[in-house]
């Protein structure tokens, strides 16, 4: 099913994750939501959306609560979880295997042992974003991989989406147009 009404998807990456220097894709860790000045600037840029959807991850739910305190609980969508890094989950960054030089196409298809590739993540996230595009302004608080998957959907290219930085507490705007078109409004905007 295609998009039936123009929708702005406001993709927000969660606040810095308290990972202890370890890779935490599906590992449920808390977020550091103590930078209230940055959160206030981000909230001023976003305003009050028509609907809020988050990944079920604690770090995403905490970020949404910091941005919109007192609002109703956001909708949770399990399809918005970060990439599953399988056997790499919980490993220190310096202990992760060196994959050597990979072109973006090969990197998008690379699957960690017991995990999913970025292409797998995109295949999981794209239908969730299309389902969310019901009209109006929808804030989605999720992960760097989820935001890149949204960019892949808008670009029509999974490998190209890997080129984008997605900082914690950053804002990326994509618009779903009636029919099947997408537009990118901004990428990785961060509060000064």
C-alpha positions as protocol buffer text, in pm:
chain_id: "A"
residue {
  index: 1
  type: UNK
  ca { x: 0 y: 0 z: 0 }
}
residue {
  index: 2
  type: UNK
  ca { x: 132 y: 344 z: -90 }
}
residue {
  index: 3
  type: UNK
  ca { x: 115 y: 669 z: 101 }
}
residue {
  index: 4
  type: UNK
  ca { x: -234 y: 819 z: 87 }
}
residue {
  index: 5
  type: UNK
  ca { x: -169 y: 1161 z: 246 }
}
residue {
  index: 6
  type: UNK
  ca { x: 131 y: 1396 z: 250 }
}
residue {
  index: 7
  type: UNK
  ca { x: 326 y: 1327 z: 568 }
}
residue {
  index: 8
  type: UNK
  ca { x: 636 y: 1478 z: 722 }
}
residue {
  index: 9
  type: UNK
  ca { x: 832 y: 1211 z: 907 }
}
residue {
  index: 10
  type: UNK
  ca { x: 1055 y: 1379 z: 1165 }
}
residue {
  index: 11
  type: UNK
  ca { x: 1323 y: 1119 z: 1238 }
}
residue {
  index: 12
  type: UNK
  ca { x: 1503 y: 1185 z: 1566 }
}
residue {
  index: 13
  type: UNK
  ca { x: 1797 y: 979 z: 1685 }
}
residue {
  index: 14
  type: UNK
  ca { x: 1784 y: 907 z: 2058 }
}
residue {
  index: 15
  type: UNK
  ca { x: 2004 y: 1091 z: 2311 }
}
residue {
  index: 16
  type: UNK
  ca { x: 2355 y: 949 z: 2365 }
}
residue {
  index: 17
  type: UNK
  ca { x: 2329 y: 585 z: 2465 }
}
residue {
  index: 18
  type: UNK
  ca { x: 2503 y: 471 z: 2783 }
}
residue {
  index: 19
  type: UNK
  ca { x: 2685 y: 184 z: 2614 }
}
residue {
  index: 20
  type: UNK
  ca { x: 3004 y: 168 z: 2819 }
}
residue {
  index: 21
  type: UNK
  ca { x: 3207 y: 172 z: 2497 }
}
residue {
  index: 22
  type: UNK
  ca { x: 3030 y: -133 z: 2356 }
}
residue {
  index: 23
  type: UNK
  ca { x: 2824 y: -195 z: 2043 }
}
residue {
  index: 24
  type: UNK
  ca { x: 2460 y: -191 z: 2147 }
}
residue {
  index: 25
  type: UNK
  ca { x: 2221 y: -236 z: 1858 }
}
residue {
  index: 26
  type: UNK
  ca { x: 1948 y: -450 z: 2013 }
}
residue {
  index: 27
  type: UNK
  ca { x: 2095 y: -435 z: 2363 }
}
residue {
  index: 28
  type: UNK
  ca { x: 1851 y: -225 z: 2565 }
}
residue {
  index: 29
  type: UNK
  ca { x: 2055 y: 49 z: 2733 }
}
residue {
  index: 30
  type: UNK
  ca { x: 1952 y: 383 z: 2883 }
}
residue {
  index: 31
  type: UNK
  ca { x: 2007 y: 725 z: 2726 }
}
residue {
  index: 32
  type: UNK
  ca { x: 2180 y: 1027 z: 2874 }
}
residue {
  index: 33
  type: UNK
  ca { x: 1902 y: 1286 z: 2860 }
}
residue {
  index: 34
  type: UNK
  ca { x: 2074 y: 1536 z: 3091 }
}
residue {
  index: 35
  type: UNK
  ca { x: 2161 y: 1795 z: 2822 }
}
residue {
  index: 36
  type: UNK
  ca { x: 1841 y: 1989 z: 2874 }
}
residue {
  index: 37
  type: UNK
  ca { x: 1960 y: 2287 z: 2669 }
}
residue {
  index: 38
  type: UNK
  ca { x: 2009 y: 2070 z: 2357 }
}
residue {
  index: 39
  type: UNK
  ca { x: 1679 y: 1897 z: 2418 }
}
residue {
  index: 40
  type: UNK
  ca { x: 1502 y: 2235 z: 2445 }
}
residue {
  index: 41
  type: UNK
  ca { x: 1654 y: 2356 z: 2116 }
}
residue {
  index: 42
  type: UNK
  ca { x: 1556 y: 2030 z: 1944 }
}
residue {
  index: 43
  type: UNK
  ca { x: 1202 y: 2058 z: 2081 }
}
residue {
  index: 44
  type: UNK
  ca { x: 1178 y: 2417 z: 1954 }
}
residue {
  index: 45
  type: UNK
  ca { x: 1281 y: 2293 z: 1607 }
}
residue {
  index: 46
  type: UNK
  ca { x: 1031 y: 2006 z: 1609 }
}
residue {
  index: 47
  type: UNK
  ca { x: 738 y: 2156 z: 1796 }
}
residue {
  index: 48
  type: UNK
  ca { x: 440 y: 1941 z: 1876 }
}
residue {
  index: 49
  type: UNK
  ca { x: 389 y: 1666 z: 1618 }
}
residue {
  index: 50
  type: UNK
  ca { x: 53 y: 1513 z: 1535 }
}
residue {
  index: 51
  type: UNK
  ca { x: 176 y: 1175 z: 1655 }
}
residue {
  index: 52
  type: UNK
  ca { x: 485 y: 1031 z: 1826 }
}
residue {
  index: 53
  type: UNK
  ca { x: 616 y: 683 z: 1748 }
}
residue {
  index: 54
  type: UNK
  ca { x: 927 y: 529 z: 1901 }
}
residue {
  index: 55
  type: UNK
  ca { x: 1136 y: 218 z: 1891 }
}
residue {
  index: 56
  type: UNK
  ca { x: 1060 y: 9 z: 2201 }
}
residue {
  index: 57
  type: UNK
  ca { x: 1422 y: 61 z: 2314 }
}
residue {
  index: 58
  type: UNK
  ca { x: 1456 y: 228 z: 2653 }
}
residue {
  index: 59
  type: UNK
  ca { x: 1691 y: 494 z: 2510 }
}
residue {
  index: 60
  type: UNK
  ca { x: 1425 y: 597 z: 2255 }
}
residue {
  index: 61
  type: UNK
  ca { x: 1140 y: 602 z: 2505 }
}
residue {
  index: 62
  type: UNK
  ca { x: 1352 y: 810 z: 2746 }
}
residue {
  index: 63
  type: UNK
  ca { x: 1439 y: 1056 z: 2469 }
}
residue {
  index: 64
  type: UNK
  ca { x: 1074 y: 1096 z: 2370 }
}
residue {
  index: 65
  type: UNK
  ca { x: 979 y: 1153 z: 2736 }
}
residue {
  index: 66
  type: UNK
  ca { x: 1252 y: 1419 z: 2768 }
}
residue {
  index: 67
  type: UNK
  ca { x: 1133 y: 1596 z: 2452 }
}
residue {
  index: 68
  type: UNK
  ca { x: 761 y: 1584 z: 2528 }
}
residue {
  index: 69
  type: UNK
  ca { x: 717 y: 1550 z: 2907 }
}
residue {
  index: 70
  type: UNK
  ca { x: 359 y: 1502 z: 3013 }
}
residue {
  index: 71
  type: UNK
  ca { x: 243 y: 1389 z: 2669 }
}
residue {
  index: 72
  type: UNK
  ca { x: 60 y: 1062 z: 2624 }
}
residue {
  index: 73
  type: UNK
  ca { x: 277 y: 754 z: 2588 }
}
residue {
  index: 74
  type: UNK
  ca { x: 406 y: 731 z: 2231 }
}
residue {
  index: 75
  type: UNK
  ca { x: 315 y: 443 z: 2004 }
}
residue {
  index: 76
  type: UNK
  ca { x: 583 y: 172 z: 2007 }
}
residue {
  index: 77
  type: UNK
  ca { x: 679 y: -2 z: 1684 }
}
residue {
  index: 78
  type: UNK
  ca { x: 917 y: -300 z: 1716 }
}
residue {
  index: 79
  type: UNK
  ca { x: 1011 y: -265 z: 1347 }
}
residue {
  index: 80
  type: UNK
  ca { x: 1198 y: 55 z: 1440 }
}
residue {
  index: 81
  type: UNK
  ca { x: 1458 y: -124 z: 1656 }
}
residue {
  index: 82
  type: UNK
  ca { x: 1825 y: -73 z: 1568 }
}
residue {
  index: 83
  type: UNK
  ca { x: 2011 y: -323 z: 1350 }
}
residue {
  index: 84
  type: UNK
  ca { x: 2067 y: -661 z: 1515 }
}
residue {
  index: 85
  type: UNK
  ca { x: 2444 y: -703 z: 1530 }
}
residue {
  index: 86
  type: UNK
  ca { x: 2422 y: -1068 z: 1639 }
}
residue {
  index: 87
  type: UNK
  ca { x: 2749 y: -1201 z: 1783 }
}
residue {
  index: 88
  type: UNK
  ca { x: 2894 y: -849 z: 1779 }
}
residue {
  index: 89
  type: UNK
  ca { x: 2637 y: -718 z: 2031 }
}
residue {
  index: 90
  type: UNK
  ca { x: 2799 y: -604 z: 2354 }
}
residue {
  index: 91
  type: UNK
  ca { x: 3156 y: -619 z: 2222 }
}
residue {
  index: 92
  type: UNK
  ca { x: 3392 y: -330 z: 2287 }
}
residue {
  index: 93
  type: UNK
  ca { x: 3431 y: -121 z: 1972 }
}
residue {
  index: 94
  type: UNK
  ca { x: 3805 y: -193 z: 1954 }
}
residue {
  index: 95
  type: UNK
  ca { x: 3733 y: -569 z: 1971 }
}
residue {
  index: 96
  type: UNK
  ca { x: 3506 y: -570 z: 1665 }
}
residue {
  index: 97
  type: UNK
  ca { x: 3645 y: -745 z: 1356 }
}
residue {
  index: 98
  type: UNK
  ca { x: 3814 y: -532 z: 1090 }
}
residue {
  index: 99
  type: UNK
  ca { x: 3616 y: -594 z: 772 }
}
residue {
  index: 100
  type: UNK
  ca { x: 3878 y: -426 z: 556 }
}
residue {
  index: 101
  type: UNK
  ca { x: 3780 y: -205 z: 266 }
}
residue {
  index: 102
  type: UNK
  ca { x: 3424 y: -274 z: 154 }
}
residue {
  index: 103
  type: UNK
  ca { x: 3230 y: -84 z: -109 }
}
residue {
  index: 104
  type: UNK
  ca { x: 2897 y: 50 z: 14 }
}
residue {
  index: 105
  type: UNK
  ca { x: 2705 y: -224 z: -170 }
}
residue {
  index: 106
  type: UNK
  ca { x: 2903 y: -499 z: 5 }
}
residue {
  index: 107
  type: UNK
  ca { x: 2878 y: -324 z: 342 }
}
residue {
  index: 108
  type: UNK
  ca { x: 2500 y: -292 z: 307 }
}
residue {
  index: 109
  type: UNK
  ca { x: 2475 y: -669 z: 247 }
}
residue {
  index: 110
  type: UNK
  ca { x: 2725 y: -778 z: 515 }
}
residue {
  index: 111
  type: UNK
  ca { x: 2554 y: -970 z: 794 }
}
residue {
  index: 112
  type: UNK
  ca { x: 2731 y: -1017 z: 1131 }
}
residue {
  index: 113
  type: UNK
  ca { x: 2713 y: -1377 z: 1260 }
}
residue {
  index: 114
  type: UNK
  ca { x: 2360 y: -1431 z: 1392 }
}
residue {
  index: 115
  type: UNK
  ca { x: 2258 y: -1074 z: 1307 }
}
residue {
  index: 116
  type: UNK
  ca { x: 2110 y: -876 z: 1023 }
}
residue {
  index: 117
  type: UNK
  ca { x: 2262 y: -670 z: 744 }
}
residue {
  index: 118
  type: UNK
  ca { x: 2184 y: -303 z: 687 }
}
residue {
  index: 119
  type: UNK
  ca { x: 1979 y: -417 z: 385 }
}
residue {
  index: 120
  type: UNK
  ca { x: 1781 y: -646 z: 619 }
}
residue {
  index: 121
  type: UNK
  ca { x: 1723 y: -351 z: 852 }
}
residue {
  index: 122
  type: UNK
  ca { x: 1598 y: -138 z: 562 }
}
residue {
  index: 123
  type: UNK
  ca { x: 1359 y: -414 z: 453 }
}
residue {
  index: 124
  type: UNK
  ca { x: 1219 y: -422 z: 809 }
}
residue {
  index: 125
  type: UNK
  ca { x: 1197 y: -44 z: 862 }
}
residue {
  index: 126
  type: UNK
  ca { x: 1058 y: 71 z: 524 }
}
residue {
  index: 127
  type: UNK
  ca { x: 711 y: -84 z: 572 }
}
residue {
  index: 128
  type: UNK
  ca { x: 691 y: 70 z: 922 }
}
residue {
  index: 129
  type: UNK
  ca { x: 767 y: 416 z: 785 }
}
residue {
  index: 130
  type: UNK
  ca { x: 512 y: 372 z: 507 }
}
residue {
  index: 131
  type: UNK
  ca { x: 252 y: 261 z: 767 }
}
residue {
  index: 132
  type: UNK
  ca { x: 335 y: 568 z: 979 }
}
residue {
  index: 133
  type: UNK
  ca { x: 279 y: 802 z: 682 }
}
residue {
  index: 134
  type: UNK
  ca { x: -89 y: 867 z: 747 }
}
residue {
  index: 135
  type: UNK
  ca { x: -77 y: 1245 z: 704 }
}
residue {
  index: 136
  type: UNK
  ca { x: 44 y: 1536 z: 913 }
}
residue {
  index: 137
  type: UNK
  ca { x: 367 y: 1557 z: 1110 }
}
residue {
  index: 138
  type: UNK
  ca { x: 485 y: 1233 z: 1270 }
}
residue {
  index: 139
  type: UNK
  ca { x: 785 y: 1230 z: 1507 }
}
residue {
  index: 140
  type: UNK
  ca { x: 975 y: 903 z: 1511 }
}
residue {
  index: 141
  type: UNK
  ca { x: 1235 y: 859 z: 1786 }
}
residue {
  index: 142
  type: UNK
  ca { x: 1465 y: 576 z: 1692 }
}
residue {
  index: 143
  type: UNK
  ca { x: 1824 y: 481 z: 1608 }
}
residue {
  index: 144
  type: UNK
  ca { x: 2097 y: 581 z: 1363 }
}
residue {
  index: 145
  type: UNK
  ca { x: 2031 y: 270 z: 1154 }
}
residue {
  index: 146
  type: UNK
  ca { x: 1658 y: 340 z: 1150 }
}
residue {
  index: 147
  type: UNK
  ca { x: 1717 y: 698 z: 1033 }
}
residue {
  index: 148
  type: UNK
  ca { x: 1952 y: 574 z: 759 }
}
residue {
  index: 149
  type: UNK
  ca { x: 1685 y: 322 z: 657 }
}
residue {
  index: 150
  type: UNK
  ca { x: 1443 y: 614 z: 618 }
}
residue {
  index: 151
  type: UNK
  ca { x: 1698 y: 789 z: 400 }
}
residue {
  index: 152
  type: UNK
  ca { x: 1739 y: 469 z: 196 }
}
residue {
  index: 153
  type: UNK
  ca { x: 1363 y: 465 z: 140 }
}
residue {
  index: 154
  type: UNK
  ca { x: 1360 y: 830 z: 31 }
}
residue {
  index: 155
  type: UNK
  ca { x: 1668 y: 789 z: -190 }
}
residue {
  index: 156
  type: UNK
  ca { x: 1559 y: 458 z: -338 }
}
residue {
  index: 157
  type: UNK
  ca { x: 1910 y: 328 z: -259 }
}
residue {
  index: 158
  type: UNK
  ca { x: 2018 y: 120 z: 39 }
}
residue {
  index: 159
  type: UNK
  ca { x: 2397 y: 154 z: -13 }
}
residue {
  index: 160
  type: UNK
  ca { x: 2389 y: 533 z: -53 }
}
residue {
  index: 161
  type: UNK
  ca { x: 2216 y: 576 z: 282 }
}
residue {
  index: 162
  type: UNK
  ca { x: 2525 y: 441 z: 460 }
}
residue {
  index: 163
  type: UNK
  ca { x: 2711 y: 762 z: 367 }
}
residue {
  index: 164
  type: UNK
  ca { x: 2510 y: 976 z: 612 }
}
residue {
  index: 165
  type: UNK
  ca { x: 2618 y: 1066 z: 965 }
}
residue {
  index: 166
  type: UNK
  ca { x: 2337 y: 1046 z: 1219 }
}
residue {
  index: 167
  type: UNK
  ca { x: 2438 y: 1205 z: 1550 }
}
residue {
  index: 168
  type: UNK
  ca { x: 2261 y: 1154 z: 1882 }
}
residue {
  index: 169
  type: UNK
  ca { x: 1974 y: 1402 z: 1927 }
}
residue {
  index: 170
  type: UNK
  ca { x: 1982 y: 1484 z: 1556 }
}
residue {
  index: 171
  type: UNK
  ca { x: 1687 y: 1559 z: 1336 }
}
residue {
  index: 172
  type: UNK
  ca { x: 1629 y: 1426 z: 984 }
}
residue {
  index: 173
  type: UNK
  ca { x: 1316 y: 1521 z: 792 }
}
residue {
  index: 174
  type: UNK
  ca { x: 1172 y: 1318 z: 508 }
}
residue {
  index: 175
  type: UNK
  ca { x: 835 y: 1369 z: 345 }
}
residue {
  index: 176
  type: UNK
  ca { x: 612 y: 1097 z: 212 }
}
residue {
  index: 177
  type: UNK
  ca { x: 417 y: 1226 z: -86 }
}
residue {
  index: 178
  type: UNK
  ca { x: 82 y: 1085 z: -197 }
}
residue {
  index: 179
  type: UNK
  ca { x: 139 y: 793 z: -431 }
}
residue {
  index: 180
  type: UNK
  ca { x: 495 y: 672 z: -398 }
}
residue {
  index: 181
  type: UNK
  ca { x: 727 y: 973 z: -390 }
}
residue {
  index: 182
  type: UNK
  ca { x: 959 y: 1082 z: -111 }
}
residue {
  index: 183
  type: UNK
  ca { x: 1153 y: 1401 z: -46 }
}
residue {
  index: 184
  type: UNK
  ca { x: 1441 y: 1469 z: 192 }
}
residue {
  index: 185
  type: UNK
  ca { x: 1408 y: 1797 z: 380 }
}
residue {
  index: 186
  type: UNK
  ca { x: 1714 y: 1788 z: 608 }
}
residue {
  index: 187
  type: UNK
  ca { x: 1965 y: 1537 z: 738 }
}
residue {
  index: 188
  type: UNK
  ca { x: 2147 y: 1518 z: 1073 }
}
residue {
  index: 189
  type: UNK
  ca { x: 2048 y: 1864 z: 1198 }
}
residue {
  index: 190
  type: UNK
  ca { x: 2175 y: 1903 z: 1554 }
}
residue {
  index: 191
  type: UNK
  ca { x: 2109 y: 2172 z: 1814 }
}
residue {
  index: 192
  type: UNK
  ca { x: 2402 y: 2414 z: 1840 }
}
